[in-house]
Amino acid sequence: MKKRIFLLLIILCCLLSTTLAEEKSQILDRANLLNQEEIANLQQRIQSFQKNVQMDFVLLTSDQIHEETATEIADSTYEKGGYGLGDENSGVIYYIDMAERYHYLSTAGRAISYMTDKRIECAISLSSTYLTDGEYAKAVECMINAIELYVREGIPFIDYYSDIE
């Protein structure tokens, strides 16, 4: 009897840990823009990104009209989802809003210093072409590549301090 209860507890723990892992996914494709192959490829690319820059990358898509702003939705999802790496929970969330035809990049922790307003505008512009063509996975890949490039280039001293003024 004790063995059965113990076995049942082990199975329950495994199921619970699987459910928690799914909830913590870096890809929250609520607008169903990506197929399974694209999701798998992007998950691998995000893992590589995390190792390369020691920051998190989260994708959130939506096709619903919300009362909150894109900033509020992205920031809330990032914070409540427990995303981010390191002591500062560093990372970004890329939000694609199909209802409003808008996309947005929010930064947290160390990512704030690397991704100035000018760099965010440039990365958004680069990925826009792919979004217009309906190539959503390529748009996300483009965003990841742009951020990774900016992190390798370092914190832009002039841009960083001119944005503060």
mmCIF file with all atom_site columns, C-alpha atoms in Angstrom:
data_model
loop_
_atom_site.group_PDB
_atom_site.id
_atom_site.type_symbol
_atom_site.label_atom_id
_atom_site.label_alt_id
_atom_site.label_comp_id
_atom_site.label_asym_id
_atom_site.label_entity_id
_atom_site.label_seq_id
_atom_site.pdbx_PDB_ins_code
_atom_site.Cartn_x
_atom_site.Cartn_y
_atom_site.Cartn_z
_atom_site.occupancy
_atom_site.B_iso_or_equiv
_atom_site.pdbx_formal_charge
_atom_site.auth_seq_id
_atom_site.auth_comp_id
_atom_site.auth_asym_id
_atom_site.auth_atom_id
_atom_site.pdbx_PDB_model_num
ATOM 1   C CA . MET A 1 1   ? 0.000  0.000  0.000   1.00 0.00 ? 1   MET A CA 1
ATOM 2   C CA . LYS A 1 2   ? 2.802  2.419  0.907   1.00 0.00 ? 2   LYS A CA 1
ATOM 3   C CA . LYS A 1 3   ? 4.552  1.611  -2.366  1.00 0.00 ? 3   LYS A CA 1
ATOM 4   C CA . ARG A 1 4   ? 1.421  2.501  -4.335  1.00 0.00 ? 4   ARG A CA 1
ATOM 5   C CA . ILE A 1 5   ? 1.025  5.814  -2.539  1.00 0.00 ? 5   ILE A CA 1
ATOM 6   C CA . PHE A 1 6   ? 4.708  6.581  -3.047  1.00 0.00 ? 6   PHE A CA 1
ATOM 7   C CA . LEU A 1 7   ? 4.440  5.715  -6.752  1.00 0.00 ? 7   LEU A CA 1
ATOM 8   C CA . LEU A 1 8   ? 1.325  7.854  -7.085  1.00 0.00 ? 8   LEU A CA 1
ATOM 9   C CA . LEU A 1 9   ? 3.134  10.790 -5.441  1.00 0.00 ? 9   LEU A CA 1
ATOM 10  C CA . ILE A 1 10  ? 6.058  10.424 -7.852  1.00 0.00 ? 10  ILE A CA 1
ATOM 11  C CA . ILE A 1 11  ? 3.718  10.411 -10.852 1.00 0.00 ? 11  ILE A CA 1
ATOM 12  C CA . LEU A 1 12  ? 1.868  13.437 -9.488  1.00 0.00 ? 12  LEU A CA 1
ATOM 13  C CA . CYS A 1 13  ? 5.145  15.330 -8.981  1.00 0.00 ? 13  CYS A CA 1
ATOM 14  C CA . CYS A 1 14  ? 6.227  14.531 -12.539 1.00 0.00 ? 14  CYS A CA 1
ATOM 15  C CA . LEU A 1 15  ? 2.930  15.772 -13.940 1.00 0.00 ? 15  LEU A CA 1
ATOM 16  C CA . LEU A 1 16  ? 3.092  18.916 -11.835 1.00 0.00 ? 16  LEU A CA 1
ATOM 17  C CA . SER A 1 17  ? 6.658  19.682 -12.903 1.00 0.00 ? 17  SER A CA 1
ATOM 18  C CA . THR A 1 18  ? 5.691  19.205 -16.573 1.00 0.00 ? 18  THR A CA 1
ATOM 19  C CA . THR A 1 19  ? 2.782  21.612 -16.150 1.00 0.00 ? 19  THR A CA 1
ATOM 20  C CA . LEU A 1 20  ? 5.016  24.187 -14.473 1.00 0.00 ? 20  LEU A CA 1
ATOM 21  C CA . ALA A 1 21  ? 7.599  23.870 -17.242 1.00 0.00 ? 21  ALA A CA 1
ATOM 22  C CA . GLU A 1 22  ? 4.931  24.523 -19.870 1.00 0.00 ? 22  GLU A CA 1
ATOM 23  C CA . GLU A 1 23  ? 3.752  27.618 -18.011 1.00 0.00 ? 23  GLU A CA 1
ATOM 24  C CA . LYS A 1 24  ? 7.330  28.964 -18.008 1.00 0.00 ? 24  LYS A CA 1
ATOM 25  C CA . SER A 1 25  ? 7.748  28.680 -21.771 1.00 0.00 ? 25  SER A CA 1
ATOM 26  C CA . GLN A 1 26  ? 9.558  31.574 -23.430 1.00 0.00 ? 26  GLN A CA 1
ATOM 27  C CA . ILE A 1 27  ? 7.092  31.392 -26.329 1.00 0.00 ? 27  ILE A CA 1
ATOM 28  C CA . LEU A 1 28  ? 3.549  32.481 -25.512 1.00 0.00 ? 28  LEU A CA 1
ATOM 29  C CA . ASP A 1 29  ? 1.946  32.301 -28.945 1.00 0.00 ? 29  ASP A CA 1
ATOM 30  C CA . ARG A 1 30  ? -1.614 33.189 -28.015 1.00 0.00 ? 30  ARG A CA 1
ATOM 31  C CA . ALA A 1 31  ? -2.378 34.375 -31.573 1.00 0.00 ? 31  ALA A CA 1
ATOM 32  C CA . ASN A 1 32  ? -1.250 31.035 -33.059 1.00 0.00 ? 32  ASN A CA 1
ATOM 33  C CA . LEU A 1 33  ? 1.178  32.659 -35.483 1.00 0.00 ? 33  LEU A CA 1
ATOM 34  C CA . LEU A 1 34  ? 3.745  29.859 -35.374 1.00 0.00 ? 34  LEU A CA 1
ATOM 35  C CA . ASN A 1 35  ? 3.650  26.189 -36.290 1.00 0.00 ? 35  ASN A CA 1
ATOM 36  C CA . GLN A 1 36  ? 5.243  23.499 -34.108 1.00 0.00 ? 36  GLN A CA 1
ATOM 37  C CA . GLU A 1 37  ? 8.444  23.373 -36.155 1.00 0.00 ? 37  GLU A CA 1
ATOM 38  C CA . GLU A 1 38  ? 8.883  27.141 -35.891 1.00 0.00 ? 38  GLU A CA 1
ATOM 39  C CA . ILE A 1 39  ? 8.266  27.025 -32.146 1.00 0.00 ? 39  ILE A CA 1
ATOM 40  C CA . ALA A 1 40  ? 10.853 24.271 -31.710 1.00 0.00 ? 40  ALA A CA 1
ATOM 41  C CA . ASN A 1 41  ? 13.419 26.184 -33.781 1.00 0.00 ? 41  ASN A CA 1
ATOM 42  C CA . LEU A 1 42  ? 12.774 29.414 -31.881 1.00 0.00 ? 42  LEU A CA 1
ATOM 43  C CA . GLN A 1 43  ? 13.046 27.644 -28.533 1.00 0.00 ? 43  GLN A CA 1
ATOM 44  C CA . GLN A 1 44  ? 16.498 26.403 -29.532 1.00 0.00 ? 44  GLN A CA 1
ATOM 45  C CA . ARG A 1 45  ? 17.456 29.874 -30.731 1.00 0.00 ? 45  ARG A CA 1
ATOM 46  C CA . ILE A 1 46  ? 16.260 31.415 -27.453 1.00 0.00 ? 46  ILE A CA 1
ATOM 47  C CA . GLN A 1 47  ? 18.343 28.924 -25.458 1.00 0.00 ? 47  GLN A CA 1
ATOM 48  C CA . SER A 1 48  ? 21.373 29.912 -27.526 1.00 0.00 ? 48  SER A CA 1
ATOM 49  C CA . PHE A 1 49  ? 20.555 33.595 -26.964 1.00 0.00 ? 49  PHE A CA 1
ATOM 50  C CA . GLN A 1 50  ? 20.330 33.031 -23.203 1.00 0.00 ? 50  GLN A CA 1
ATOM 51  C CA . LYS A 1 51  ? 23.745 31.349 -23.136 1.00 0.00 ? 51  LYS A CA 1
ATOM 52  C CA . ASN A 1 52  ? 25.374 33.960 -25.377 1.00 0.00 ? 52  ASN A CA 1
ATOM 53  C CA . VAL A 1 53  ? 24.158 37.116 -23.634 1.00 0.00 ? 53  VAL A CA 1
ATOM 54  C CA . GLN A 1 54  ? 23.047 35.903 -20.181 1.00 0.00 ? 54  GLN A CA 1
ATOM 55  C CA . MET A 1 55  ? 19.630 37.484 -20.646 1.00 0.00 ? 55  MET A CA 1
ATOM 56  C CA . ASP A 1 56  ? 16.166 36.097 -21.249 1.00 0.00 ? 56  ASP A CA 1
ATOM 57  C CA . PHE A 1 57  ? 14.062 36.432 -24.389 1.00 0.00 ? 57  PHE A CA 1
ATOM 58  C CA . VAL A 1 58  ? 10.293 35.996 -24.267 1.00 0.00 ? 58  VAL A CA 1
ATOM 59  C CA . LEU A 1 59  ? 7.862  36.112 -27.170 1.00 0.00 ? 59  LEU A CA 1
ATOM 60  C CA . LEU A 1 60  ? 4.243  37.050 -26.530 1.00 0.00 ? 60  LEU A CA 1
ATOM 61  C CA . THR A 1 61  ? 1.639  37.196 -29.298 1.00 0.00 ? 61  THR A CA 1
ATOM 62  C CA . SER A 1 62  ? -2.003 38.172 -29.032 1.00 0.00 ? 62  SER A CA 1
ATOM 63  C CA . ASP A 1 63  ? -4.972 38.649 -31.327 1.00 0.00 ? 63  ASP A CA 1
ATOM 64  C CA . GLN A 1 64  ? -7.294 40.028 -28.631 1.00 0.00 ? 64  GLN A CA 1
ATOM 65  C CA . ILE A 1 65  ? -8.172 43.656 -27.990 1.00 0.00 ? 65  ILE A CA 1
ATOM 66  C CA . HIS A 1 66  ? -6.983 44.683 -24.536 1.00 0.00 ? 66  HIS A CA 1
ATOM 67  C CA . GLU A 1 67  ? -7.727 47.652 -22.336 1.00 0.00 ? 67  GLU A CA 1
ATOM 68  C CA . GLU A 1 68  ? -4.099 47.785 -21.222 1.00 0.00 ? 68  GLU A CA 1
ATOM 69  C CA . THR A 1 69  ? -1.331 49.335 -23.303 1.00 0.00 ? 69  THR A CA 1
ATOM 70  C CA . ALA A 1 70  ? 1.287  47.185 -25.022 1.00 0.00 ? 70  ALA A CA 1
ATOM 71  C CA . THR A 1 71  ? 3.767  48.318 -22.381 1.00 0.00 ? 71  THR A CA 1
ATOM 72  C CA . GLU A 1 72  ? 1.500  47.226 -19.548 1.00 0.00 ? 72  GLU A CA 1
ATOM 73  C CA . ILE A 1 73  ? 0.749  43.855 -21.155 1.00 0.00 ? 73  ILE A CA 1
ATOM 74  C CA . ALA A 1 74  ? 4.379  43.078 -21.927 1.00 0.00 ? 74  ALA A CA 1
ATOM 75  C CA . ASP A 1 75  ? 5.740  44.221 -18.567 1.00 0.00 ? 75  ASP A CA 1
ATOM 76  C CA . SER A 1 76  ? 3.019  42.421 -16.615 1.00 0.00 ? 76  SER A CA 1
ATOM 77  C CA . THR A 1 77  ? 3.552  39.170 -18.526 1.00 0.00 ? 77  THR A CA 1
ATOM 78  C CA . TYR A 1 78  ? 7.317  39.342 -17.992 1.00 0.00 ? 78  TYR A CA 1
ATOM 79  C CA . GLU A 1 79  ? 7.075  40.108 -14.277 1.00 0.00 ? 79  GLU A CA 1
ATOM 80  C CA . LYS A 1 80  ? 4.221  37.738 -13.397 1.00 0.00 ? 80  LYS A CA 1
ATOM 81  C CA . GLY A 1 81  ? 5.778  34.955 -15.480 1.00 0.00 ? 81  GLY A CA 1
ATOM 82  C CA . GLY A 1 82  ? 8.979  35.110 -13.461 1.00 0.00 ? 82  GLY A CA 1
ATOM 83  C CA . TYR A 1 83  ? 11.128 35.695 -16.533 1.00 0.00 ? 83  TYR A CA 1
ATOM 84  C CA . GLY A 1 84  ? 14.633 37.089 -16.597 1.00 0.00 ? 84  GLY A CA 1
ATOM 85  C CA . LEU A 1 85  ? 18.111 35.868 -15.811 1.00 0.00 ? 85  LEU A CA 1
ATOM 86  C CA . GLY A 1 86  ? 20.460 36.843 -13.004 1.00 0.00 ? 86  GLY A CA 1
ATOM 87  C CA . ASP A 1 87  ? 19.898 39.029 -9.987  1.00 0.00 ? 87  ASP A CA 1
ATOM 88  C CA . GLU A 1 88  ? 18.283 41.758 -12.091 1.00 0.00 ? 88  GLU A CA 1
ATOM 89  C CA . ASN A 1 89  ? 15.955 39.413 -14.032 1.00 0.00 ? 89  ASN A CA 1
ATOM 90  C CA . SER A 1 90  ? 17.609 40.677 -17.213 1.00 0.00 ? 90  SER A CA 1
ATOM 91  C CA . GLY A 1 91  ? 15.963 40.132 -20.554 1.00 0.00 ? 91  GLY A CA 1
ATOM 92  C CA . VAL A 1 92  ? 13.440 41.305 -23.097 1.00 0.00 ? 92  VAL A CA 1
ATOM 93  C CA . ILE A 1 93  ? 9.899  40.501 -24.088 1.00 0.00 ? 93  ILE A CA 1
ATOM 94  C CA . TYR A 1 94  ? 8.889  40.900 -27.716 1.00 0.00 ? 94  TYR A CA 1
ATOM 95  C CA . TYR A 1 95  ? 5.147  41.506 -27.968 1.00 0.00 ? 95  TYR A CA 1
ATOM 96  C CA . ILE A 1 96  ? 3.309  41.096 -31.264 1.00 0.00 ? 96  ILE A CA 1
ATOM 97  C CA . ASP A 1 97  ? -0.252 42.410 -31.086 1.00 0.00 ? 97  ASP A CA 1
ATOM 98  C CA . MET A 1 98  ? -2.227 41.266 -34.139 1.00 0.00 ? 98  MET A CA 1
ATOM 99  C CA . ALA A 1 99  ? -5.435 43.020 -33.061 1.00 0.00 ? 99  ALA A CA 1
ATOM 100 C CA . GLU A 1 100 ? -3.752 46.431 -33.032 1.00 0.00 ? 100 GLU A CA 1
ATOM 101 C CA . ARG A 1 101 ? -1.171 45.567 -35.733 1.00 0.00 ? 101 ARG A CA 1
ATOM 102 C CA . TYR A 1 102 ? 1.603  46.665 -33.412 1.00 0.00 ? 102 TYR A CA 1
ATOM 103 C CA . HIS A 1 103 ? 4.777  45.166 -32.045 1.00 0.00 ? 103 HIS A CA 1
ATOM 104 C CA . TYR A 1 104 ? 6.738  46.239 -29.028 1.00 0.00 ? 104 TYR A CA 1
ATOM 105 C CA . LEU A 1 105 ? 9.967  45.380 -27.227 1.00 0.00 ? 105 LEU A CA 1
ATOM 106 C CA . SER A 1 106 ? 10.218 45.776 -23.468 1.00 0.00 ? 106 SER A CA 1
ATOM 107 C CA . THR A 1 107 ? 13.489 45.484 -21.576 1.00 0.00 ? 107 THR A CA 1
ATOM 108 C CA . ALA A 1 108 ? 14.376 44.541 -18.009 1.00 0.00 ? 108 ALA A CA 1
ATOM 109 C CA . GLY A 1 109 ? 17.528 44.509 -15.903 1.00 0.00 ? 109 GLY A CA 1
ATOM 110 C CA . ARG A 1 110 ? 20.804 44.756 -17.842 1.00 0.00 ? 110 ARG A CA 1
ATOM 111 C CA . ALA A 1 111 ? 18.930 44.777 -21.158 1.00 0.00 ? 111 ALA A CA 1
ATOM 112 C CA . ILE A 1 112 ? 17.808 48.339 -20.455 1.00 0.00 ? 112 ILE A CA 1
ATOM 113 C CA . SER A 1 113 ? 21.381 49.615 -20.798 1.00 0.00 ? 113 SER A CA 1
ATOM 114 C CA . TYR A 1 114 ? 22.056 47.774 -24.060 1.00 0.00 ? 114 TYR A CA 1
ATOM 115 C CA . MET A 1 115 ? 18.736 48.444 -25.767 1.00 0.00 ? 115 MET A CA 1
ATOM 116 C CA . THR A 1 116 ? 18.411 52.201 -25.971 1.00 0.00 ? 116 THR A CA 1
ATOM 117 C CA . ASP A 1 117 ? 15.375 53.770 -27.615 1.00 0.00 ? 117 ASP A CA 1
ATOM 118 C CA . LYS A 1 118 ? 17.328 54.138 -30.869 1.00 0.00 ? 118 LYS A CA 1
ATOM 119 C CA . ARG A 1 119 ? 18.368 50.493 -30.861 1.00 0.00 ? 119 ARG A CA 1
ATOM 120 C CA . ILE A 1 120 ? 14.832 49.349 -30.085 1.00 0.00 ? 120 ILE A CA 1
ATOM 121 C CA . GLU A 1 121 ? 13.473 51.445 -32.952 1.00 0.00 ? 121 GLU A CA 1
ATOM 122 C CA . CYS A 1 122 ? 16.043 49.941 -35.309 1.00 0.00 ? 122 CYS A CA 1
ATOM 123 C CA . ALA A 1 123 ? 15.313 46.353 -34.209 1.00 0.00 ? 123 ALA A CA 1
ATOM 124 C CA . ILE A 1 124 ? 11.557 46.962 -34.531 1.00 0.00 ? 124 ILE A CA 1
ATOM 125 C CA . SER A 1 125 ? 12.086 48.402 -37.999 1.00 0.00 ? 125 SER A CA 1
ATOM 126 C CA . LEU A 1 126 ? 14.176 45.411 -39.102 1.00 0.00 ? 126 LEU A CA 1
ATOM 127 C CA . SER A 1 127 ? 11.585 42.878 -37.960 1.00 0.00 ? 127 SER A CA 1
ATOM 128 C CA . SER A 1 128 ? 8.644  44.868 -39.381 1.00 0.00 ? 128 SER A CA 1
ATOM 129 C CA . THR A 1 129 ? 9.328  43.710 -42.920 1.00 0.00 ? 129 THR A CA 1
ATOM 130 C CA . TYR A 1 130 ? 8.926  40.084 -41.913 1.00 0.00 ? 130 TYR A CA 1
ATOM 131 C CA . LEU A 1 131 ? 5.740  40.800 -39.978 1.00 0.00 ? 131 LEU A CA 1
ATOM 132 C CA . THR A 1 132 ? 4.250  42.589 -42.983 1.00 0.00 ? 132 THR A CA 1
ATOM 133 C CA . ASP A 1 133 ? 4.972  39.502 -45.094 1.00 0.00 ? 133 ASP A CA 1
ATOM 134 C CA . GLY A 1 134 ? 3.423  37.178 -42.489 1.00 0.00 ? 134 GLY A CA 1
ATOM 135 C CA . GLU A 1 135 ? 6.790  35.592 -41.711 1.00 0.00 ? 135 GLU A CA 1
ATOM 136 C CA . TYR A 1 136 ? 6.426  35.710 -37.958 1.00 0.00 ? 136 TYR A CA 1
ATOM 137 C CA . ALA A 1 137 ? 9.174  33.251 -37.054 1.00 0.00 ? 137 ALA A CA 1
ATOM 138 C CA . LYS A 1 138 ? 11.637 35.208 -39.198 1.00 0.00 ? 138 LYS A CA 1
ATOM 139 C CA . ALA A 1 139 ? 10.565 38.434 -37.485 1.00 0.00 ? 139 ALA A CA 1
ATOM 140 C CA . VAL A 1 140 ? 11.302 36.900 -34.082 1.00 0.00 ? 140 VAL A CA 1
ATOM 141 C CA . GLU A 1 141 ? 14.631 35.506 -35.310 1.00 0.00 ? 141 GLU A CA 1
ATOM 142 C CA . CYS A 1 142 ? 15.506 38.953 -36.669 1.00 0.00 ? 142 CYS A CA 1
ATOM 143 C CA . MET A 1 143 ? 14.697 40.532 -33.298 1.00 0.00 ? 143 MET A CA 1
ATOM 144 C CA . ILE A 1 144 ? 16.837 37.996 -31.434 1.00 0.00 ? 144 ILE A CA 1
ATOM 145 C CA . ASN A 1 145 ? 19.742 38.568 -33.839 1.00 0.00 ? 145 ASN A CA 1
ATOM 146 C CA . ALA A 1 146 ? 19.497 42.354 -33.507 1.00 0.00 ? 146 ALA A CA 1
ATOM 147 C CA . ILE A 1 147 ? 19.502 42.244 -29.712 1.00 0.00 ? 147 ILE A CA 1
ATOM 148 C CA . GLU A 1 148 ? 22.391 39.797 -29.651 1.00 0.00 ? 148 GLU A CA 1
ATOM 149 C CA . LEU A 1 149 ? 24.373 42.089 -31.962 1.00 0.00 ? 149 LEU A CA 1
ATOM 150 C CA . TYR A 1 150 ? 23.705 45.126 -29.775 1.00 0.00 ? 150 TYR A CA 1
ATOM 151 C CA . VAL A 1 151 ? 24.788 43.273 -26.650 1.00 0.00 ? 151 VAL A CA 1
ATOM 152 C CA . ARG A 1 152 ? 28.037 42.236 -28.376 1.00 0.00 ? 152 ARG A CA 1
ATOM 153 C CA . GLU A 1 153 ? 28.611 45.873 -29.373 1.00 0.00 ? 153 GLU A CA 1
ATOM 154 C CA . GLY A 1 154 ? 28.253 46.917 -25.743 1.00 0.00 ? 154 GLY A CA 1
ATOM 155 C CA . ILE A 1 155 ? 26.471 49.729 -23.980 1.00 0.00 ? 155 ILE A CA 1
ATOM 156 C CA . PRO A 1 156 ? 26.438 52.783 -26.260 1.00 0.00 ? 156 PRO A CA 1
ATOM 157 C CA . PHE A 1 157 ? 27.916 55.529 -24.106 1.00 0.00 ? 157 PHE A CA 1
ATOM 158 C CA . ILE A 1 158 ? 26.718 58.477 -26.195 1.00 0.00 ? 158 ILE A CA 1
ATOM 159 C CA . ASP A 1 159 ? 23.244 57.078 -26.962 1.00 0.00 ? 159 ASP A CA 1
ATOM 160 C CA . TYR A 1 160 ? 22.726 55.942 -23.391 1.00 0.00 ? 160 TYR A CA 1
ATOM 161 C CA . TYR A 1 161 ? 23.445 59.311 -21.855 1.00 0.00 ? 161 TYR A CA 1
ATOM 162 C CA . SER A 1 162 ? 21.681 61.338 -24.559 1.00 0.00 ? 162 SER A CA 1
ATOM 163 C CA . ASP A 1 163 ? 18.489 59.301 -23.968 1.00 0.00 ? 163 ASP A CA 1
ATOM 164 C CA . ILE A 1 164 ? 18.554 60.267 -20.277 1.00 0.00 ? 164 ILE A CA 1
ATOM 165 C CA . GLU A 1 165 ? 18.512 64.012 -20.972 1.00 0.00 ? 165 GLU A CA 1
#
